[in-house]
């Protein structure tokens, strides 16, 4: 019962806001009509090159001011947020459409509300003065006799409901017109998408170059140094004068070769973990948690197989975030959660460190590029004092078989 009451109140509040939006729209439509009338002589200045810049500036400034009022009304009263598209011509078209619709609808709505008000007022007057009469309504198939107060209240209620429905229709039409004329056009959206893809491609290339430099650094500073040490040990063993010393050097060389193999496995694991293909994302993340220098609590709730590129992105974002927490955050514990959502898959990595992570830093920028390459987004919350929360939202198409 309480839930129904809350739902009813919410519906009434939305209806009241829509009605207020329509009433406010009548005022802004009148202002728009006045501006259109003033814009006609200004538009004549567009025909001459000398006056064209000034006329264009005046038209753009006045239209932008009115459109800003319209956006405020749409967002606050009609719950319609439109991405800005600064086109004076489309703004004038929107103002003209609203002025025309308001000129047609306002008299009708005013008439309906006026009649409803007269009937309601008359019914209340009859009830107060005791002058209620009987109204007979003869239809072809039935005759109805009813007190005039009942008839007045019923008809006024029907008229008010019709006015409310008309106001809701006008509000819906207003939202559609705003999205079509005030928002970006199909060409604008296409250009924006092309720009996003271009930036994403450039970001991916930079991330690939950075990864290559990291691999080269790991090989140079780690594996290469150990291979050189191994070669030196083998050379010393070959030049050794006695068998015991040669055996001792060969034993050292054997241990060094094991370290080289371990370094190579570590580099290969950083490039791409075979567990991701062989055992799946869950097992690969468990491996990251086990290798971490910090305690990692893993919560995995993925209910379907993910595409390989999505699994790879989730894996590397989780691994990099855990590594950053261990190296820079002075954290004591990390929590990793992976779950499917209606939009795809969500990964969150939270640590209890000191916070202050820079979202524009190299590591996080690389993660953001990796996520953006799949049309996802990366969110970083790291206030001073902590905690740090990194959340990746990724679309998750199902794994293609074969």
mmCIF file of C-alpha atoms in Angstrom:
data_model
loop_
_atom_site.group_PDB
_atom_site.id
_atom_site.type_symbol
_atom_site.label_atom_id
_atom_site.label_comp_id
_atom_site.label_asym_id
_atom_site.label_seq_id
_atom_site.Cartn_x
_atom_site.Cartn_y
_atom_site.Cartn_z
ATOM 1 C CA UNK A 1 0.000 0.000 0.000
ATOM 2 C CA UNK A 2 2.820 2.368 0.883
ATOM 3 C CA UNK A 3 4.547 1.510 -2.397
ATOM 4 C CA UNK A 4 1.388 2.362 -4.362
ATOM 5 C CA UNK A 5 1.083 5.662 -2.504
ATOM 6 C CA UNK A 6 4.699 6.514 -3.296
ATOM 7 C CA UNK A 7 4.181 5.611 -6.951
ATOM 8 C CA UNK A 8 1.071 7.779 -7.099
ATOM 9 C CA UNK A 9 2.899 10.698 -5.553
ATOM 10 C CA UNK A 10 5.745 10.293 -8.040
ATOM 11 C CA UNK A 11 3.314 10.250 -10.956
ATOM 12 C CA UNK A 12 1.533 13.327 -9.623
ATOM 13 C CA UNK A 13 4.855 15.122 -9.167
ATOM 14 C CA UNK A 14 5.917 14.292 -12.717
ATOM 15 C CA UNK A 15 2.561 15.453 -14.054
ATOM 16 C CA UNK A 16 2.846 18.693 -12.078
ATOM 17 C CA UNK A 17 6.355 19.304 -13.425
ATOM 18 C CA UNK A 18 5.184 18.569 -16.969
ATOM 19 C CA UNK A 19 2.308 21.021 -16.549
ATOM 20 C CA UNK A 20 4.672 23.646 -15.203
ATOM 21 C CA UNK A 21 7.006 22.948 -18.113
ATOM 22 C CA UNK A 22 4.187 23.488 -20.612
ATOM 23 C CA UNK A 23 3.127 26.731 -18.911
ATOM 24 C CA UNK A 24 6.714 27.975 -18.810
ATOM 25 C CA UNK A 25 7.021 26.869 -22.416
ATOM 26 C CA UNK A 26 4.152 29.150 -23.374
ATOM 27 C CA UNK A 27 6.107 32.094 -21.986
ATOM 28 C CA UNK A 28 9.359 31.099 -23.694
ATOM 29 C CA UNK A 29 7.477 30.427 -26.933
ATOM 30 C CA UNK A 30 6.076 33.955 -26.810
ATOM 31 C CA UNK A 31 9.593 35.283 -26.254
ATOM 32 C CA UNK A 32 10.785 33.146 -29.149
ATOM 33 C CA UNK A 33 8.057 34.506 -31.416
ATOM 34 C CA UNK A 34 9.082 38.065 -30.559
ATOM 35 C CA UNK A 35 12.704 37.227 -31.274
ATOM 36 C CA UNK A 36 11.800 35.657 -34.622
ATOM 37 C CA UNK A 37 9.916 38.807 -35.547
ATOM 38 C CA UNK A 38 12.974 40.867 -34.606
ATOM 39 C CA UNK A 39 15.300 38.455 -36.418
ATOM 40 C CA UNK A 40 13.617 38.981 -39.787
ATOM 41 C CA UNK A 41 15.096 42.459 -40.372
ATOM 42 C CA UNK A 42 18.404 41.291 -38.890
ATOM 43 C CA UNK A 43 18.548 38.379 -41.338
ATOM 44 C CA UNK A 44 18.371 40.865 -44.200
ATOM 45 C CA UNK A 45 21.849 41.980 -43.179
ATOM 46 C CA UNK A 46 23.174 38.541 -44.139
ATOM 47 C CA UNK A 47 22.741 39.435 -47.796
ATOM 48 C CA UNK A 48 25.505 42.090 -47.755
ATOM 49 C CA UNK A 49 29.120 41.128 -47.067
ATOM 50 C CA UNK A 50 29.766 44.302 -45.073
ATOM 51 C CA UNK A 51 26.904 43.758 -42.618
ATOM 52 C CA UNK A 52 27.010 39.951 -42.633
ATOM 53 C CA UNK A 53 29.411 39.433 -39.668
ATOM 54 C CA UNK A 54 27.479 41.780 -37.376
ATOM 55 C CA UNK A 55 24.101 40.334 -38.384
ATOM 56 C CA UNK A 56 25.342 36.785 -37.882
ATOM 57 C CA UNK A 57 26.753 37.676 -34.448
ATOM 58 C CA UNK A 58 23.485 39.315 -33.326
ATOM 59 C CA UNK A 59 21.403 36.371 -34.553
ATOM 60 C CA UNK A 60 23.699 33.852 -32.884
ATOM 61 C CA UNK A 61 23.801 35.730 -29.558
ATOM 62 C CA UNK A 62 20.041 36.267 -29.307
ATOM 63 C CA UNK A 63 19.210 32.731 -30.371
ATOM 64 C CA UNK A 64 21.764 31.271 -27.949
ATOM 65 C CA UNK A 65 20.250 33.241 -25.062
ATOM 66 C CA UNK A 66 16.728 31.981 -25.783
ATOM 67 C CA UNK A 67 17.951 28.426 -26.330
ATOM 68 C CA UNK A 68 19.744 28.537 -22.960
ATOM 69 C CA UNK A 69 16.401 29.396 -21.325
ATOM 70 C CA UNK A 70 14.767 26.544 -23.203
ATOM 71 C CA UNK A 71 17.461 24.098 -22.082
ATOM 72 C CA UNK A 72 16.988 25.162 -18.475
ATOM 73 C CA UNK A 73 13.222 24.643 -18.755
ATOM 74 C CA UNK A 74 13.598 21.288 -20.500
ATOM 75 C CA UNK A 75 16.072 19.952 -17.953
ATOM 76 C CA UNK A 76 14.466 21.252 -14.752
ATOM 77 C CA UNK A 77 10.779 20.708 -15.585
ATOM 78 C CA UNK A 78 10.569 18.140 -18.385
ATOM 79 C CA UNK A 79 13.551 15.984 -17.421
ATOM 80 C CA UNK A 80 15.086 16.295 -20.882
ATOM 81 C CA UNK A 81 18.835 16.870 -21.140
ATOM 82 C CA UNK A 82 20.083 17.603 -24.643
ATOM 83 C CA UNK A 83 23.735 17.682 -25.620
ATOM 84 C CA UNK A 84 24.493 21.138 -27.007
ATOM 85 C CA UNK A 85 24.920 21.616 -30.733
ATOM 86 C CA UNK A 86 25.628 25.300 -31.412
ATOM 87 C CA UNK A 87 23.788 25.741 -34.711
ATOM 88 C CA UNK A 88 21.923 29.054 -35.036
ATOM 89 C CA UNK A 89 19.763 27.812 -37.908
ATOM 90 C CA UNK A 90 18.500 24.767 -36.025
ATOM 91 C CA UNK A 91 17.933 26.890 -32.929
ATOM 92 C CA UNK A 92 15.758 29.285 -34.934
ATOM 93 C CA UNK A 93 13.872 26.305 -36.387
ATOM 94 C CA UNK A 94 13.165 25.039 -32.866
ATOM 95 C CA UNK A 95 11.941 28.455 -31.731
ATOM 96 C CA UNK A 96 9.726 28.737 -34.808
ATOM 97 C CA UNK A 97 8.239 25.270 -34.307
ATOM 98 C CA UNK A 98 7.501 25.970 -30.654
ATOM 99 C CA UNK A 99 5.924 29.320 -31.476
ATOM 100 C CA UNK A 100 3.653 27.694 -34.083
ATOM 101 C CA UNK A 101 2.604 24.797 -31.833
ATOM 102 C CA UNK A 102 1.964 27.129 -28.906
ATOM 103 C CA UNK A 103 -0.100 29.471 -31.086
ATOM 104 C CA UNK A 104 -2.336 26.534 -32.022
ATOM 105 C CA UNK A 105 -2.464 24.708 -28.691
ATOM 106 C CA UNK A 106 -2.635 27.572 -26.204
ATOM 107 C CA UNK A 107 -6.116 28.864 -27.230
ATOM 108 C CA UNK A 108 -7.524 25.325 -27.214
ATOM 109 C CA UNK A 109 -6.077 24.525 -23.804
ATOM 110 C CA UNK A 110 -7.198 27.877 -22.423
ATOM 111 C CA UNK A 111 -10.731 27.273 -23.735
ATOM 112 C CA UNK A 112 -10.914 23.780 -22.248
ATOM 113 C CA UNK A 113 -9.592 24.962 -18.893
ATOM 114 C CA UNK A 114 -11.926 27.960 -18.955
ATOM 115 C CA UNK A 115 -15.010 25.822 -19.576
ATOM 116 C CA UNK A 116 -13.889 23.348 -16.905
ATOM 117 C CA UNK A 117 -13.396 26.210 -14.476
ATOM 118 C CA UNK A 118 -16.844 27.658 -15.200
ATOM 119 C CA UNK A 119 -18.520 24.278 -14.729
ATOM 120 C CA UNK A 120 -16.603 23.580 -11.537
ATOM 121 C CA UNK A 121 -17.326 27.047 -10.172
ATOM 122 C CA UNK A 122 -21.012 26.774 -11.075
ATOM 123 C CA UNK A 123 -21.297 23.390 -9.380
ATOM 124 C CA UNK A 124 -19.668 24.694 -6.215
ATOM 125 C CA UNK A 125 -21.957 27.769 -6.282
ATOM 126 C CA UNK A 126 -25.045 25.555 -6.601
ATOM 127 C CA UNK A 127 -23.850 23.398 -3.735
ATOM 128 C CA UNK A 128 -23.247 26.456 -1.561
ATOM 129 C CA UNK A 129 -26.579 28.167 -2.352
ATOM 130 C CA UNK A 130 -28.767 25.075 -2.541
ATOM 131 C CA UNK A 131 -29.937 25.875 -6.085
ATOM 132 C CA UNK A 132 -29.253 22.450 -7.519
ATOM 133 C CA UNK A 133 -31.470 21.602 -10.482
ATOM 134 C CA UNK A 134 -32.073 18.437 -12.450
ATOM 135 C CA UNK A 135 -30.533 18.072 -15.869
ATOM 136 C CA UNK A 136 -32.163 15.692 -18.346
ATOM 137 C CA UNK A 137 -30.082 14.285 -21.159
ATOM 138 C CA UNK A 138 -32.040 12.507 -23.884
ATOM 139 C CA UNK A 139 -30.031 10.100 -25.989
ATOM 140 C CA UNK A 140 -31.434 7.958 -28.814
ATOM 141 C CA UNK A 141 -31.272 4.842 -26.702
ATOM 142 C CA UNK A 142 -31.644 6.155 -23.150
ATOM 143 C CA UNK A 143 -32.719 9.190 -21.177
ATOM 144 C CA UNK A 144 -30.627 10.332 -18.213
ATOM 145 C CA UNK A 145 -31.679 12.671 -15.442
ATOM 146 C CA UNK A 146 -29.060 13.810 -12.966
ATOM 147 C CA UNK A 147 -28.501 16.718 -10.571
ATOM 148 C CA UNK A 148 -26.792 19.637 -12.267
ATOM 149 C CA UNK A 149 -23.985 19.623 -9.712
ATOM 150 C CA UNK A 150 -23.131 16.009 -10.588
ATOM 151 C CA UNK A 151 -23.185 16.762 -14.297
ATOM 152 C CA UNK A 152 -21.028 19.865 -13.838
ATOM 153 C CA UNK A 153 -18.443 18.074 -11.724
ATOM 154 C CA UNK A 154 -18.278 15.094 -14.109
ATOM 155 C CA UNK A 155 -17.867 17.215 -17.233
ATOM 156 C CA UNK A 156 -15.326 19.515 -15.569
ATOM 157 C CA UNK A 157 -13.337 16.467 -14.428
ATOM 158 C CA UNK A 158 -13.349 15.036 -17.965
ATOM 159 C CA UNK A 159 -12.218 18.362 -19.379
ATOM 160 C CA UNK A 160 -9.423 18.624 -16.811
ATOM 161 C CA UNK A 161 -8.268 15.087 -17.654
ATOM 162 C CA UNK A 162 -8.313 15.963 -21.351
ATOM 163 C CA UNK A 163 -6.277 19.094 -20.642
ATOM 164 C CA UNK A 164 -3.769 17.064 -18.616
ATOM 165 C CA UNK A 165 -3.443 14.523 -21.446
ATOM 166 C CA UNK A 166 -2.953 17.343 -23.942
ATOM 167 C CA UNK A 167 -0.286 18.911 -21.720
ATOM 168 C CA UNK A 168 1.505 15.556 -21.481
ATOM 169 C CA UNK A 169 1.370 15.234 -25.261
ATOM 170 C CA UNK A 170 2.773 18.732 -25.700
ATOM 171 C CA UNK A 171 5.568 17.936 -23.240
ATOM 172 C CA UNK A 172 6.440 14.757 -25.165
ATOM 173 C CA UNK A 173 6.399 16.673 -28.464
ATOM 174 C CA UNK A 174 8.630 19.308 -26.897
ATOM 175 C CA UNK A 175 11.174 16.676 -25.850
ATOM 176 C CA UNK A 176 11.252 15.131 -29.322
ATOM 177 C CA UNK A 177 11.661 18.513 -31.009
ATOM 178 C CA UNK A 178 14.434 19.493 -28.593
ATOM 179 C CA UNK A 179 16.401 16.300 -29.216
ATOM 180 C CA UNK A 180 15.987 16.616 -32.987
ATOM 181 C CA UNK A 181 16.727 20.336 -33.350
ATOM 182 C CA UNK A 182 18.801 21.330 -30.322
ATOM 183 C CA UNK A 183 20.882 18.193 -30.031
ATOM 184 C CA UNK A 184 23.606 17.018 -32.387
ATOM 185 C CA UNK A 185 22.498 15.889 -35.823
ATOM 186 C CA UNK A 186 23.329 12.497 -37.324
ATOM 187 C CA UNK A 187 26.243 14.104 -39.154
ATOM 188 C CA UNK A 188 27.474 15.657 -35.896
ATOM 189 C CA UNK A 189 27.266 12.315 -34.095
ATOM 190 C CA UNK A 190 29.069 10.587 -36.955
ATOM 191 C CA UNK A 191 31.835 13.200 -36.920
ATOM 192 C CA UNK A 192 32.130 12.851 -33.135
ATOM 193 C CA UNK A 193 32.331 9.072 -33.428
ATOM 194 C CA UNK A 194 35.034 9.325 -36.093
ATOM 195 C CA UNK A 195 37.002 11.701 -33.853
ATOM 196 C CA UNK A 196 36.628 9.312 -30.895
ATOM 197 C CA UNK A 197 37.799 6.346 -32.974
ATOM 198 C CA UNK A 198 40.749 8.338 -34.297
ATOM 199 C CA UNK A 199 41.765 9.341 -30.776
ATOM 200 C CA UNK A 200 41.258 5.778 -29.535
ATOM 201 C CA UNK A 201 43.391 4.368 -32.339
ATOM 202 C CA UNK A 202 46.170 6.841 -31.548
ATOM 203 C CA UNK A 203 45.889 5.964 -27.864
ATOM 204 C CA UNK A 204 46.100 2.248 -28.610
ATOM 205 C CA UNK A 205 49.210 2.793 -30.722
ATOM 206 C CA UNK A 206 50.809 4.783 -27.906
ATOM 207 C CA UNK A 207 49.878 2.055 -25.428
ATOM 208 C CA UNK A 208 51.414 -0.592 -27.703
ATOM 209 C CA UNK A 209 54.624 1.434 -28.000
ATOM 210 C CA UNK A 210 54.751 1.887 -24.227
ATOM 211 C CA UNK A 211 54.234 -1.858 -23.736
ATOM 212 C CA UNK A 212 57.021 -2.627 -26.184
ATOM 213 C CA UNK A 213 59.365 -0.275 -24.327
ATOM 214 C CA UNK A 214 58.439 -1.950 -21.032
ATOM 215 C CA UNK A 215 59.148 -5.402 -22.468
ATOM 216 C CA UNK A 216 62.472 -4.189 -23.890
ATOM 217 C CA UNK A 217 63.375 -2.714 -20.501
ATOM 218 C CA UNK A 218 62.460 -5.935 -18.697
ATOM 219 C CA UNK A 219 64.549 -7.981 -21.132
ATOM 220 C CA UNK A 220 67.493 -5.585 -20.994
ATOM 221 C CA UNK A 221 67.568 -4.999 -17.244
ATOM 222 C CA UNK A 222 66.611 -8.515 -16.212
ATOM 223 C CA UNK A 223 67.002 -11.379 -18.660
ATOM 224 C CA UNK A 224 69.915 -9.929 -20.625
ATOM 225 C CA UNK A 225 71.954 -9.274 -17.493
ATOM 226 C CA UNK A 226 71.414 -12.810 -16.283
ATOM 227 C CA UNK A 227 72.306 -14.278 -19.698
ATOM 228 C CA UNK A 228 75.558 -12.284 -19.660
ATOM 229 C CA UNK A 229 76.296 -13.562 -16.145
ATOM 230 C CA UNK A 230 75.535 -17.117 -17.300
ATOM 231 C CA UNK A 231 77.899 -16.774 -20.263
ATOM 232 C CA UNK A 232 80.657 -15.474 -17.995
ATOM 233 C CA UNK A 233 80.227 -18.394 -15.593
ATOM 234 C CA UNK A 234 80.404 -20.900 -18.455
ATOM 235 C CA UNK A 235 83.511 -19.201 -19.839
ATOM 236 C CA UNK A 236 85.190 -19.297 -16.418
ATOM 237 C CA UNK A 237 84.254 -22.966 -16.023
ATOM 238 C CA UNK A 238 85.798 -23.770 -19.395
ATOM 239 C CA UNK A 239 89.041 -22.006 -18.435
ATOM 240 C CA UNK A 240 89.151 -23.512 -14.937
ATOM 241 C CA UNK A 241 92.360 -25.405 -14.281
ATOM 242 C CA UNK A 242 90.948 -28.066 -11.975
ATOM 243 C CA UNK A 243 87.828 -30.205 -12.089
ATOM 244 C CA UNK A 244 86.499 -29.163 -8.682
ATOM 245 C CA UNK A 245 86.508 -25.453 -9.544
ATOM 246 C CA UNK A 246 84.915 -26.161 -12.937
ATOM 247 C CA UNK A 247 82.153 -28.175 -11.253
ATOM 248 C CA UNK A 248 81.548 -25.351 -8.783
ATOM 249 C CA UNK A 249 81.256 -22.813 -11.610
ATOM 250 C CA UNK A 250 78.976 -25.111 -13.590
ATOM 251 C CA UNK A 251 76.737 -25.437 -10.532
ATOM 252 C CA UNK A 252 76.548 -21.633 -10.340
ATOM 253 C CA UNK A 253 75.799 -21.528 -14.073
ATOM 254 C CA UNK A 254 73.004 -24.058 -13.609
ATOM 255 C CA UNK A 255 71.409 -21.971 -10.869
ATOM 256 C CA UNK A 256 71.771 -18.855 -13.033
ATOM 257 C CA UNK A 257 70.083 -20.648 -15.953
ATOM 258 C CA UNK A 258 67.139 -21.410 -13.672
ATOM 259 C CA UNK A 259 66.916 -17.728 -12.779
ATOM 260 C CA UNK A 260 67.000 -16.854 -16.490
ATOM 261 C CA UNK A 261 64.144 -19.266 -17.139
ATOM 262 C CA UNK A 262 62.165 -17.755 -14.255
ATOM 263 C CA UNK A 263 62.799 -14.227 -15.578
ATOM 264 C CA UNK A 264 61.643 -15.287 -19.048
ATOM 265 C CA UNK A 265 58.490 -16.845 -17.607
ATOM 266 C CA UNK A 266 57.812 -13.618 -15.694
ATOM 267 C CA UNK A 267 58.245 -11.488 -18.823
ATOM 268 C CA UNK A 268 56.040 -13.850 -20.838
ATOM 269 C CA UNK A 269 53.406 -13.771 -18.095
ATOM 270 C CA UNK A 270 53.410 -9.973 -18.199
ATOM 271 C CA UNK A 271 53.030 -9.984 -21.988
ATOM 272 C CA UNK A 272 50.118 -12.430 -21.994
ATOM 273 C CA UNK A 273 49.240 -15.110 -19.442
ATOM 274 C CA UNK A 274 48.626 -18.539 -20.944
ATOM 275 C CA UNK A 275 46.210 -19.237 -18.065
ATOM 276 C CA UNK A 276 43.791 -16.760 -19.632
ATOM 277 C CA UNK A 277 43.373 -19.016 -22.669
ATOM 278 C CA UNK A 278 43.825 -22.355 -20.944
ATOM 279 C CA UNK A 279 41.867 -21.856 -17.701
ATOM 280 C CA UNK A 280 39.793 -18.702 -18.222
ATOM 281 C CA UNK A 281 39.537 -15.249 -16.703
ATOM 282 C CA UNK A 282 38.627 -16.379 -13.191
ATOM 283 C CA UNK A 283 41.677 -18.617 -12.857
ATOM 284 C CA UNK A 284 43.949 -15.971 -14.385
ATOM 285 C CA UNK A 285 42.744 -13.401 -11.864
ATOM 286 C CA UNK A 286 43.288 -15.887 -9.041
ATOM 287 C CA UNK A 287 46.863 -16.224 -10.293
ATOM 288 C CA UNK A 288 47.299 -12.443 -10.150
ATOM 289 C CA UNK A 289 45.943 -12.420 -6.604
ATOM 290 C CA UNK A 290 48.316 -15.201 -5.534
ATOM 291 C CA UNK A 291 51.342 -13.455 -7.055
ATOM 292 C CA UNK A 292 50.495 -10.098 -5.466
ATOM 293 C CA UNK A 293 52.589 -8.741 -2.619
ATOM 294 C CA UNK A 294 49.335 -7.639 -0.927
ATOM 295 C CA UNK A 295 46.378 -9.716 0.254
ATOM 296 C CA UNK A 296 43.793 -9.632 -2.542
ATOM 297 C CA UNK A 297 40.123 -10.522 -2.051
ATOM 298 C CA UNK A 298 38.596 -11.595 -5.370
ATOM 299 C CA UNK A 299 34.825 -11.545 -5.946
ATOM 300 C CA UNK A 300 33.925 -13.040 -9.323
ATOM 301 C CA UNK A 301 30.312 -13.033 -10.526
ATOM 302 C CA UNK A 302 30.435 -13.314 -14.311
ATOM 303 C CA UNK A 303 27.511 -15.366 -15.537
ATOM 304 C CA UNK A 304 28.511 -15.888 -19.176
ATOM 305 C CA UNK A 305 31.564 -16.406 -21.343
ATOM 306 C CA UNK A 306 33.168 -13.161 -22.429
ATOM 307 C CA UNK A 307 34.850 -12.309 -25.700
ATOM 308 C CA UNK A 308 38.645 -12.810 -25.564
ATOM 309 C CA UNK A 309 39.391 -9.106 -26.007
ATOM 310 C CA UNK A 310 37.119 -8.247 -23.070
ATOM 311 C CA UNK A 311 38.722 -10.890 -20.845
ATOM 312 C CA UNK A 312 42.158 -9.559 -21.792
ATOM 313 C CA UNK A 313 41.192 -5.984 -20.943
ATOM 314 C CA UNK A 314 39.689 -6.999 -17.586
ATOM 315 C CA UNK A 315 42.777 -9.041 -16.757
ATOM 316 C CA UNK A 316 45.317 -6.323 -17.537
ATOM 317 C CA UNK A 317 43.337 -3.551 -15.840
ATOM 318 C CA UNK A 318 43.029 -5.667 -12.687
ATOM 319 C CA UNK A 319 46.696 -6.647 -12.733
ATOM 320 C CA UNK A 320 47.945 -3.089 -13.290
ATOM 321 C CA UNK A 321 45.650 -1.691 -10.586
ATOM 322 C CA UNK A 322 46.843 -4.304 -8.076
ATOM 323 C CA UNK A 323 50.476 -3.597 -8.989
ATOM 324 C CA UNK A 324 49.956 0.150 -8.537
ATOM 325 C CA UNK A 325 48.360 -0.425 -5.137
ATOM 326 C CA UNK A 326 51.343 -2.503 -4.029
ATOM 327 C CA UNK A 327 53.964 -0.080 -5.375
ATOM 328 C CA UNK A 328 52.556 3.373 -4.764
ATOM 329 C CA UNK A 329 49.471 3.373 -2.529
ATOM 330 C CA UNK A 330 51.021 1.983 0.678
ATOM 331 C CA UNK A 331 47.938 -0.204 0.899
ATOM 332 C CA UNK A 332 47.410 -3.199 3.174
ATOM 333 C CA UNK A 333 44.594 -4.887 1.274
ATOM 334 C CA UNK A 334 43.023 -4.895 -2.197
ATOM 335 C CA UNK A 335 39.513 -5.945 -3.187
ATOM 336 C CA UNK A 336 38.767 -6.944 -6.783
ATOM 337 C CA UNK A 337 35.203 -7.481 -7.987
ATOM 338 C CA UNK A 338 34.116 -8.576 -11.460
ATOM 339 C CA UNK A 339 30.436 -8.827 -12.320
ATOM 340 C CA UNK A 340 28.168 -8.762 -15.317
ATOM 341 C CA UNK A 341 25.699 -5.921 -15.740
ATOM 342 C CA UNK A 342 22.917 -5.142 -18.182
ATOM 343 C CA UNK A 343 25.387 -3.079 -20.230
ATOM 344 C CA UNK A 344 28.292 -5.539 -20.130
ATOM 345 C CA UNK A 345 30.889 -6.296 -17.474
ATOM 346 C CA UNK A 346 32.145 -4.164 -14.586
ATOM 347 C CA UNK A 347 35.516 -4.475 -12.880
ATOM 348 C CA UNK A 348 36.283 -2.599 -9.667
ATOM 349 C CA UNK A 349 39.605 -2.562 -7.817
ATOM 350 C CA UNK A 350 39.626 -0.935 -4.385
ATOM 351 C CA UNK A 351 42.570 -0.503 -2.033
ATOM 352 C CA UNK A 352 42.899 0.969 1.468
ATOM 353 C CA UNK A 353 45.996 3.017 0.669
ATOM 354 C CA UNK A 354 46.765 6.708 0.974
ATOM 355 C CA UNK A 355 44.955 7.724 -2.226
ATOM 356 C CA UNK A 356 45.977 10.659 -4.363
ATOM 357 C CA UNK A 357 46.365 8.623 -7.556
ATOM 358 C CA UNK A 358 46.723 10.823 -10.636
ATOM 359 C CA UNK A 359 44.172 9.841 -13.280
ATOM 360 C CA UNK A 360 46.414 11.529 -15.842
ATOM 361 C CA UNK A 361 49.440 9.456 -14.874
ATOM 362 C CA UNK A 362 51.050 7.147 -17.381
ATOM 363 C CA UNK A 363 49.786 3.880 -15.898
ATOM 364 C CA UNK A 364 46.163 4.932 -15.530
ATOM 365 C CA UNK A 365 46.155 6.662 -18.918
ATOM 366 C CA UNK A 366 47.334 3.408 -20.476
ATOM 367 C CA UNK A 367 44.508 1.527 -18.766
ATOM 368 C CA UNK A 368 41.994 4.132 -19.923
ATOM 369 C CA UNK A 369 43.215 3.728 -23.505
ATOM 370 C CA UNK A 370 42.933 -0.038 -23.307
ATOM 371 C CA UNK A 371 39.359 0.250 -22.032
ATOM 372 C CA UNK A 372 38.416 2.975 -24.526
ATOM 373 C CA UNK A 373 39.615 0.774 -27.384
ATOM 374 C CA UNK A 374 36.645 -1.500 -26.582
ATOM 375 C CA UNK A 375 34.176 1.414 -26.268
ATOM 376 C CA UNK A 376 34.360 1.213 -22.489
ATOM 377 C CA UNK A 377 35.176 3.804 -19.864
ATOM 378 C CA UNK A 378 37.494 3.918 -16.871
ATOM 379 C CA UNK A 379 36.607 5.813 -13.689
ATOM 380 C CA UNK A 380 39.176 6.687 -11.020
ATOM 381 C CA UNK A 381 38.281 7.907 -7.532
ATOM 382 C CA UNK A 382 41.309 8.517 -5.330
ATOM 383 C CA UNK A 383 40.867 11.298 -2.764
ATOM 384 C CA UNK A 384 43.804 12.230 -0.570
ATOM 385 C CA UNK A 385 43.877 9.811 2.342
ATOM 386 C CA UNK A 386 42.195 7.080 0.308
ATOM 387 C CA UNK A 387 40.640 4.814 -0.533
ATOM 388 C CA UNK A 388 41.351 4.435 -4.243
ATOM 389 C CA UNK A 389 38.640 2.918 -6.431
ATOM 390 C CA UNK A 390 39.259 2.096 -10.091
ATOM 391 C CA UNK A 391 36.198 0.986 -12.046
ATOM 392 C CA UNK A 392 36.171 -0.216 -15.643
ATOM 393 C CA UNK A 393 32.887 -0.506 -17.541
ATOM 394 C CA UNK A 394 33.141 -2.626 -20.679
ATOM 395 C CA UNK A 395 30.568 -3.786 -23.213
ATOM 396 C CA UNK A 396 30.636 -7.552 -23.175
ATOM 397 C CA UNK A 397 29.623 -9.341 -26.371
ATOM 398 C CA UNK A 398 29.429 -13.082 -25.967
ATOM 399 C CA UNK A 399 32.363 -15.270 -26.975
ATOM 400 C CA UNK A 400 32.097 -16.397 -30.604
ATOM 401 C CA UNK A 401 32.490 -20.126 -30.972
ATOM 402 C CA UNK A 402 34.796 -21.537 -33.589
#
